[in-house]
Amino acid sequence: MSSKNIYVTQPFLPPLTEFVTYLEKIWANKILTNNGPLHQELEAALRDFLGVDHIALFNNGTIALIAALQALEITGEVITTPYSFVATVNSQIWNHLQPVFADIDPVTMNLSAASVEAAITARTTAILPVHCYGTACDVDGIAEVARRHGLKVIYDAAHAFGVQHGDRSLLQYGDLSVLSFHATKVFNTFEGGAIVCHDAATKQRIDNLKNFGFVDETTVVESGINGKMSEVNAAMGLLQLRYVEGALSRRREIALFYNEALAGIDGITVVEGNRSVHSNNAYYPILVEDHYPLSRDALYEKLKADNIFGRRYFYPLISEMPMYRNLPSAAPGNLPVAHQVARKILCLPIYPALEAADLQRIVSIIAH
Ligand SMILES: *Cc1c(COP(=O)(O)O)cnc(C)c1O
């Protein structure tokens, strides 16, 4: 029995001395926020690294989601997934929108294009899918549904940092994509987020929205919000970028280890996305099937008893939460796949500093 606690993730921290060097720069130039030099440098560096045309940094992913819905002036009903973090849907409520839940695909665990199409009404104006675990949604199927019905598509890409789809960034799909740089994510700025868009006018609109609605020194044209990223957060982002390739390849190694070690265990299903060469391995989800000797919750507790803290992402479903469960679309009969997955899902620890001996221990607890 080990006394060390192992959580589902651990933030990657660059060498402290390198962070101090950035702090000295901030102290010297006395610019702490408001589109400062480090903010500008990080936007340019992320544009290059991610392979996107425009990116607007934010103080967190939730404010970025709220601003993305504002930027496209979404109204009425939004079709979305119950299988996500609650911010995906809370951001719609903050825009006075009506979330409509549709079911997910059993393999990708992302919104299925067919269930989206079946949920469209005269009031639908947008689709808000999530690239869950960094696994790409059916972007072509969703684009086709959106085109046929004249809907906007905003991707919650909080898990999808650095994911390619075909020959380009997954973030190039949809009208907008929203990233989170929270401490628990693959790439973090303590707290942070961003909106990826495809043209300069939209980028300008988003930049105004996140700065109270100012368009110049004295002119405010709309009720914007304060969504600005500070220089300290931007400095952390620049440092993360120095190390992110290494962090992603270590995540890949861990995923490959789990894929092989768990493959032969009866009753454990390795989620397909873990095997994708495009995955950023942000998470390591498995399904605990009914014929596994323990229930999912019993396995979760057994790991916890050995100080290994997996997470049941995503359980409960957003549609089961008190503020959403009375919506007609939240009825379990409308979301059978999401309910089945939420009952079986368990995310195992994965982060660059996770040691081989701990990985062995996790696998042997699951195997016995
Ligand atoms: C983390 C996360 C968010 C929220 O991002 P914050 O930066 O924590 O506000 C939104 N959606 C999903 C799917 C997330 O995982």
Coordinates of C-alpha atoms and ligand atoms in Angstrom, one line a residue:
M1 CA 0.0 0.0 0.0
S2 CA 1.4 3.3 -1.1
S3 CA 0.8 6.5 0.8
K4 CA 1.3 8.7 -2.2
N5 CA -2.0 10.0 -3.7
I6 CA -2.4 9.6 -7.4
Y7 CA -5.0 11.7 -9.0
V8 CA -6.6 11.4 -12.4
T9 CA -4.4 14.3 -13.5
Q10 CA -1.6 16.4 -12.2
P11 CA -0.8 19.8 -13.8
F12 CA 2.5 20.0 -15.7
L13 CA 4.7 22.6 -14.0
P14 CA 7.7 24.0 -15.9
P15 CA 10.9 24.8 -14.0
L16 CA 10.1 27.6 -11.4
T17 CA 13.2 29.6 -12.4
E18 CA 11.9 30.0 -15.9
F19 CA 8.6 31.3 -14.5
V20 CA 10.5 33.7 -12.3
T21 CA 12.3 35.1 -15.4
Y22 CA 8.9 36.0 -16.9
L23 CA 7.8 37.6 -13.6
E24 CA 10.9 39.8 -13.7
K25 CA 9.9 40.9 -17.2
I26 CA 6.3 41.7 -16.0
W27 CA 7.7 43.6 -12.9
A28 CA 10.1 45.6 -15.2
N29 CA 7.6 46.7 -17.8
K30 CA 4.7 47.1 -15.3
I31 CA 2.1 45.8 -17.7
L32 CA -0.1 43.3 -15.9
T33 CA -3.0 42.7 -18.2
N34 CA -5.0 44.3 -21.1
N35 CA -3.5 42.7 -24.2
G36 CA 0.1 43.1 -22.9
P37 CA 3.2 41.9 -24.7
L38 CA 3.1 38.3 -23.3
H39 CA -0.6 38.0 -24.2
Q40 CA 0.2 39.1 -27.7
E41 CA 3.2 36.7 -27.9
L42 CA 1.1 33.8 -26.6
E43 CA -1.7 34.4 -29.2
A44 CA 0.8 34.4 -32.0
A45 CA 2.6 31.3 -30.6
L46 CA -0.7 29.4 -30.2
R47 CA -1.9 30.3 -33.7
D48 CA 1.3 28.7 -35.0
F49 CA 1.3 25.7 -32.7
L50 CA -2.4 24.9 -33.2
G51 CA -2.5 25.7 -36.9
V52 CA -5.4 28.1 -36.8
D53 CA -6.0 31.5 -38.3
H54 CA -7.3 33.5 -35.3
I55 CA -7.4 32.9 -31.6
A56 CA -8.6 35.2 -28.8
L57 CA -7.4 34.4 -25.3
F58 CA -9.7 34.4 -22.3
N59 CA -9.5 34.2 -18.5
N60 CA -11.2 30.8 -18.5
G61 CA -13.0 28.4 -20.8
T62 CA -16.5 29.1 -19.3
I63 CA -16.4 32.8 -20.0
A64 CA -15.1 32.0 -23.5
L65 CA -18.1 29.7 -24.1
I66 CA -20.5 32.4 -22.9
A67 CA -18.7 35.0 -25.1
A68 CA -18.8 32.6 -28.1
L69 CA -22.5 32.2 -27.9
Q70 CA -22.8 36.1 -27.6
A71 CA -20.5 36.7 -30.5
L72 CA -22.7 34.7 -32.9
E73 CA -25.9 36.2 -31.4
I74 CA -27.4 32.7 -30.7
T75 CA -31.0 32.7 -29.7
G76 CA -33.8 30.2 -28.9
E77 CA -32.8 26.5 -28.7
V78 CA -29.3 25.0 -28.8
I79 CA -28.8 21.3 -29.4
T80 CA -26.1 19.9 -27.1
T81 CA -24.7 16.9 -25.3
P82 CA -25.5 15.6 -21.8
Y83 CA -22.2 13.9 -21.7
S84 CA -19.8 16.7 -20.8
F85 CA -18.7 19.0 -18.0
V86 CA -21.5 21.2 -16.7
A87 CA -20.0 24.4 -18.1
T88 CA -21.0 23.3 -21.6
V89 CA -24.7 23.8 -20.7
N90 CA -24.4 26.5 -17.9
S91 CA -22.9 28.8 -20.6
Q92 CA -26.1 28.5 -22.6
I93 CA -28.3 29.5 -19.6
W94 CA -26.1 32.6 -19.0
N95 CA -27.2 33.6 -22.6
H96 CA -30.9 32.8 -21.8
L97 CA -30.8 30.0 -24.3
Q98 CA -32.8 26.7 -24.1
P99 CA -30.5 23.7 -24.1
V100 CA -31.9 20.6 -25.9
F101 CA -30.1 17.4 -25.2
A102 CA -29.5 14.8 -27.9
D103 CA -27.9 11.4 -27.6
I104 CA -24.3 10.5 -28.1
D105 CA -22.5 7.9 -30.3
P106 CA -21.5 4.8 -28.4
V107 CA -18.0 4.7 -29.9
T108 CA -16.9 8.4 -29.9
M109 CA -19.1 9.4 -27.0
N110 CA -19.8 12.6 -28.9
L111 CA -23.2 14.0 -30.2
S112 CA -24.4 11.8 -33.0
A113 CA -25.4 13.8 -36.1
A114 CA -28.6 11.8 -36.5
S115 CA -29.8 12.5 -33.0
V116 CA -29.0 16.2 -33.5
E117 CA -31.1 16.3 -36.7
A118 CA -34.0 14.6 -34.9
A119 CA -33.9 17.3 -32.2
I120 CA -34.2 20.3 -34.5
T121 CA -37.3 22.5 -34.2
A122 CA -38.3 25.9 -35.7
R123 CA -36.6 27.5 -32.7
T124 CA -33.2 25.8 -33.1
T125 CA -30.4 28.2 -34.0
A126 CA -27.2 26.4 -33.1
I127 CA -25.4 23.1 -32.2
L128 CA -23.0 23.0 -29.3
P129 CA -21.1 19.6 -29.4
V130 CA -18.1 18.6 -27.3
H131 CA -14.9 16.8 -28.6
C132 CA -15.0 14.7 -25.5
Y133 CA -11.6 13.4 -24.3
G134 CA -10.1 15.1 -27.4
T135 CA -11.9 12.6 -29.7
A136 CA -13.1 14.4 -32.8
C137 CA -16.9 14.7 -33.3
D138 CA -18.4 13.6 -36.6
V139 CA -17.5 17.1 -37.9
D140 CA -18.6 16.3 -41.4
G141 CA -21.9 14.9 -40.4
I142 CA -22.6 17.8 -38.1
A143 CA -21.6 20.4 -40.7
E144 CA -24.0 18.8 -43.2
V145 CA -26.9 18.9 -40.7
A146 CA -26.0 22.5 -39.9
R147 CA -25.9 23.5 -43.5
R148 CA -29.2 21.8 -44.3
H149 CA -31.0 23.6 -41.5
G150 CA -29.0 26.9 -41.4
L151 CA -27.6 26.4 -37.9
K152 CA -24.3 27.7 -36.3
V153 CA -21.9 25.2 -34.8
I154 CA -19.8 26.1 -31.7
Y155 CA -17.5 23.3 -30.6
D156 CA -16.6 23.0 -26.9
A157 CA -13.0 22.0 -27.6
A158 CA -11.9 22.2 -23.9
H159 CA -10.3 18.7 -24.3
A160 CA -9.0 19.1 -27.8
F161 CA -5.8 21.0 -27.5
G162 CA -3.4 20.0 -30.3
V163 CA -5.7 17.4 -31.9
Q164 CA -5.4 17.0 -35.7
H165 CA -8.3 15.8 -37.9
G166 CA -7.2 14.7 -41.4
D167 CA -4.6 17.1 -42.5
R168 CA -5.6 20.1 -40.3
S169 CA -6.4 21.2 -36.8
L170 CA -9.7 19.9 -35.4
L171 CA -10.2 23.5 -34.2
Q172 CA -10.8 24.6 -37.8
Y173 CA -14.2 22.9 -37.9
G174 CA -17.4 24.7 -36.9
D175 CA -18.0 28.4 -36.7
L176 CA -16.1 28.7 -33.4
S177 CA -14.2 26.4 -31.1
V178 CA -13.6 27.1 -27.5
L179 CA -10.6 25.9 -25.5
S180 CA -9.9 25.6 -21.8
F181 CA -6.5 26.1 -20.3
H182 CA -7.6 25.2 -16.8
A183 CA -4.9 23.6 -14.5
T184 CA -6.4 20.1 -15.1
K185 CA -6.1 20.3 -18.9
V186 CA -3.3 19.1 -21.2
F187 CA -2.1 22.7 -21.7
N188 CA -2.7 25.1 -18.8
T189 CA -2.3 28.8 -17.8
F190 CA -3.5 28.1 -14.2
E191 CA -6.9 29.4 -15.4
G192 CA -7.5 30.3 -19.0
G193 CA -9.3 29.7 -22.3
A194 CA -9.6 30.8 -25.9
I195 CA -11.9 31.1 -28.8
V196 CA -10.7 30.0 -32.2
C197 CA -12.3 31.7 -35.2
H198 CA -11.7 31.9 -38.9
D199 CA -11.8 35.6 -39.9
A200 CA -10.4 38.9 -38.7
A201 CA -13.8 40.6 -38.2
T202 CA -15.0 37.8 -35.9
K203 CA -11.7 38.0 -33.9
Q204 CA -12.2 41.8 -33.5
R205 CA -15.8 41.3 -32.4
I206 CA -14.7 38.7 -29.8
D207 CA -11.8 40.9 -28.6
N208 CA -14.3 43.8 -28.0
L209 CA -16.7 41.5 -26.2
K210 CA -14.1 40.2 -23.8
N211 CA -13.1 43.8 -23.0
F212 CA -16.5 45.2 -21.7
G213 CA -17.6 46.1 -25.3
F214 CA -15.0 48.8 -25.8
V215 CA -14.1 49.5 -29.5
D216 CA -11.7 52.4 -28.7
E217 CA -10.6 54.4 -25.7
T218 CA -14.0 56.1 -25.2
T219 CA -16.6 54.1 -27.2
V220 CA -18.5 51.2 -25.8
V221 CA -20.9 49.6 -28.2
E222 CA -22.3 46.6 -26.4
S223 CA -22.6 44.9 -23.0
G224 CA -19.4 43.1 -23.0
I225 CA -17.7 41.1 -20.2
N226 CA -14.3 41.1 -18.6
G227 CA -12.8 37.9 -20.2
K228 CA -9.2 39.1 -20.5
M229 CA -6.2 36.9 -19.8
S230 CA -3.6 38.5 -17.5
E231 CA 0.2 38.6 -18.3
V232 CA 1.0 36.1 -15.5
N233 CA -1.4 33.6 -17.1
A234 CA 0.1 34.3 -20.6
A235 CA 3.6 33.7 -19.2
M236 CA 2.6 30.3 -17.9
G237 CA 1.2 29.5 -21.4
L238 CA 4.4 30.5 -23.1
L239 CA 6.3 28.2 -20.7
Q240 CA 3.9 25.4 -21.2
L241 CA 4.4 25.7 -25.0
R242 CA 8.1 25.0 -24.5
Y243 CA 7.4 21.7 -23.0
V244 CA 4.1 20.6 -24.6
E245 CA 5.5 18.3 -27.2
G246 CA 7.3 16.3 -24.5
A247 CA 4.2 16.3 -22.4
L248 CA 2.0 15.0 -25.3
S249 CA 4.5 12.2 -26.2
R250 CA 4.7 11.1 -22.5
R251 CA 0.9 10.9 -22.5
R252 CA 1.0 8.9 -25.6
E253 CA 3.4 6.4 -24.0
I254 CA 1.2 6.0 -21.0
A255 CA -1.9 5.4 -23.2
L256 CA 0.0 2.8 -25.2
F257 CA 1.0 1.0 -22.0
Y258 CA -2.6 1.0 -20.7
N259 CA -4.0 -0.1 -24.1
E260 CA -1.8 -3.1 -24.1
A261 CA -2.0 -3.9 -20.4
L262 CA -5.8 -3.7 -20.2
A263 CA -6.6 -5.4 -23.5
G264 CA -6.8 -8.9 -22.0
I265 CA -8.9 -8.1 -18.9
D266 CA -12.3 -9.6 -19.2
G267 CA -15.0 -7.0 -18.6
I268 CA -12.9 -3.9 -19.2
T269 CA -13.3 -2.2 -22.6
V270 CA -10.6 0.3 -23.7
V271 CA -12.4 3.2 -25.2
E272 CA -11.6 3.4 -28.9
G273 CA -10.4 7.0 -28.8
N274 CA -7.4 5.9 -26.6
R275 CA -6.1 4.0 -29.6
S276 CA -6.4 6.9 -32.1
V277 CA -3.1 8.2 -33.4
H278 CA -4.7 11.7 -33.4
S279 CA -5.6 11.6 -29.7
N280 CA -3.9 14.1 -27.3
N281 CA -4.5 11.5 -24.6
A282 CA -5.9 14.2 -22.3
Y283 CA -7.9 11.4 -20.5
Y284 CA -7.8 7.7 -20.3
P285 CA -11.4 6.4 -20.3
I286 CA -12.4 2.8 -19.9
L287 CA -15.8 1.1 -19.7
V288 CA -16.4 -1.3 -16.8
E289 CA -18.8 -3.8 -18.4
D290 CA -21.6 -5.7 -16.6
H291 CA -19.6 -8.9 -16.6
Y292 CA -16.6 -7.4 -14.9
P293 CA -16.4 -9.0 -11.4
L294 CA -17.0 -5.6 -9.7
S295 CA -19.4 -2.8 -10.4
R296 CA -17.9 0.4 -11.8
D297 CA -18.3 2.1 -8.5
A298 CA -16.8 -0.8 -6.6
L299 CA -13.7 -0.6 -8.8
Y300 CA -13.5 3.1 -8.3
E301 CA -13.6 2.6 -4.5
K302 CA -11.1 -0.3 -4.7
L303 CA -8.6 2.0 -6.5
K304 CA -9.3 4.8 -4.0
A305 CA -8.5 2.4 -1.1
D306 CA -5.0 2.3 -2.6
N307 CA -4.9 6.1 -2.9
I308 CA -5.6 6.0 -6.7
F309 CA -8.2 8.6 -7.5
G310 CA -9.9 7.9 -10.9
R311 CA -12.8 10.1 -12.0
R312 CA -16.2 9.1 -13.3
Y313 CA -16.1 11.6 -16.2
F314 CA -19.0 12.0 -17.1
Y315 CA -21.3 10.9 -14.4
P316 CA -23.8 12.0 -13.5
L317 CA -24.9 13.4 -16.9
I318 CA -25.6 17.1 -17.1
S319 CA -29.2 16.1 -18.0
E320 CA -29.5 14.5 -14.5
M321 CA -28.5 17.6 -12.6
P322 CA -31.4 19.3 -10.7
M323 CA -31.4 22.5 -12.9
Y324 CA -31.8 20.5 -16.1
R325 CA -33.5 17.2 -15.3
N326 CA -37.0 18.5 -15.9
L327 CA -36.3 19.5 -19.5
P328 CA -38.3 17.3 -21.9
S329 CA -35.1 16.4 -23.7
A330 CA -33.5 15.3 -20.4
A331 CA -35.8 12.2 -20.2
P332 CA -33.5 9.1 -19.9
G333 CA -35.5 7.5 -22.7
N334 CA -34.3 10.2 -25.0
L335 CA -30.6 9.6 -24.1
P336 CA -30.2 5.8 -23.8
V337 CA -26.5 5.7 -25.0
A338 CA -25.4 8.6 -22.7
H339 CA -27.0 6.8 -19.7
Q340 CA -25.3 3.5 -20.5
V341 CA -21.9 5.1 -21.0
A342 CA -22.2 7.3 -17.8
R343 CA -23.0 4.1 -15.8
K344 CA -19.8 2.3 -17.0
I345 CA -17.2 5.0 -17.5
L346 CA -14.1 5.4 -15.4
C347 CA -11.1 7.7 -16.3
L348 CA -7.8 6.4 -15.1
P349 CA -4.8 8.6 -14.1
I350 CA -2.8 10.0 -17.0
Y351 CA -0.2 12.8 -16.8
P352 CA 3.4 13.2 -17.8
A353 CA 4.9 12.7 -14.3
L354 CA 3.0 9.4 -13.7
E355 CA 5.6 6.7 -13.0
A356 CA 5.9 3.3 -14.5
A357 CA 5.6 1.6 -11.0
D358 CA 2.3 3.4 -10.3
L359 CA 1.0 2.4 -13.8
Q360 CA 1.8 -1.2 -13.0
R361 CA 0.0 -0.9 -9.7
I362 CA -3.1 0.6 -11.3
V363 CA -3.3 -2.2 -13.9
S364 CA -2.7 -5.0 -11.4
I365 CA -5.6 -3.7 -9.1
I366 CA -7.9 -3.7 -12.2
A367 CA -6.7 -7.1 -13.3
H368 CA -7.3 -8.9 -9.9
Ligands
LIG1 C1 -12.8 22.3 -18.4 C2 -14.1 22.3 -19.3 C3 -14.8 23.5 -19.5 C4 -14.6 24.7 -18.6 O1 -13.4 25.3 -18.7 P1 -12.9 26.3 -17.6 O2 -11.6 26.8 -18.2 O3 -12.6 25.4 -16.4 O4 -13.9 27.3 -17.3 C5 -15.8 23.5 -20.4 N1 -16.2 22.3 -21.0 C6 -15.5 21.2 -20.9 C7 -15.9 20.0 -21.7 C8 -14.4 21.1 -19.9 O5 -13.8 20.0 -19.7

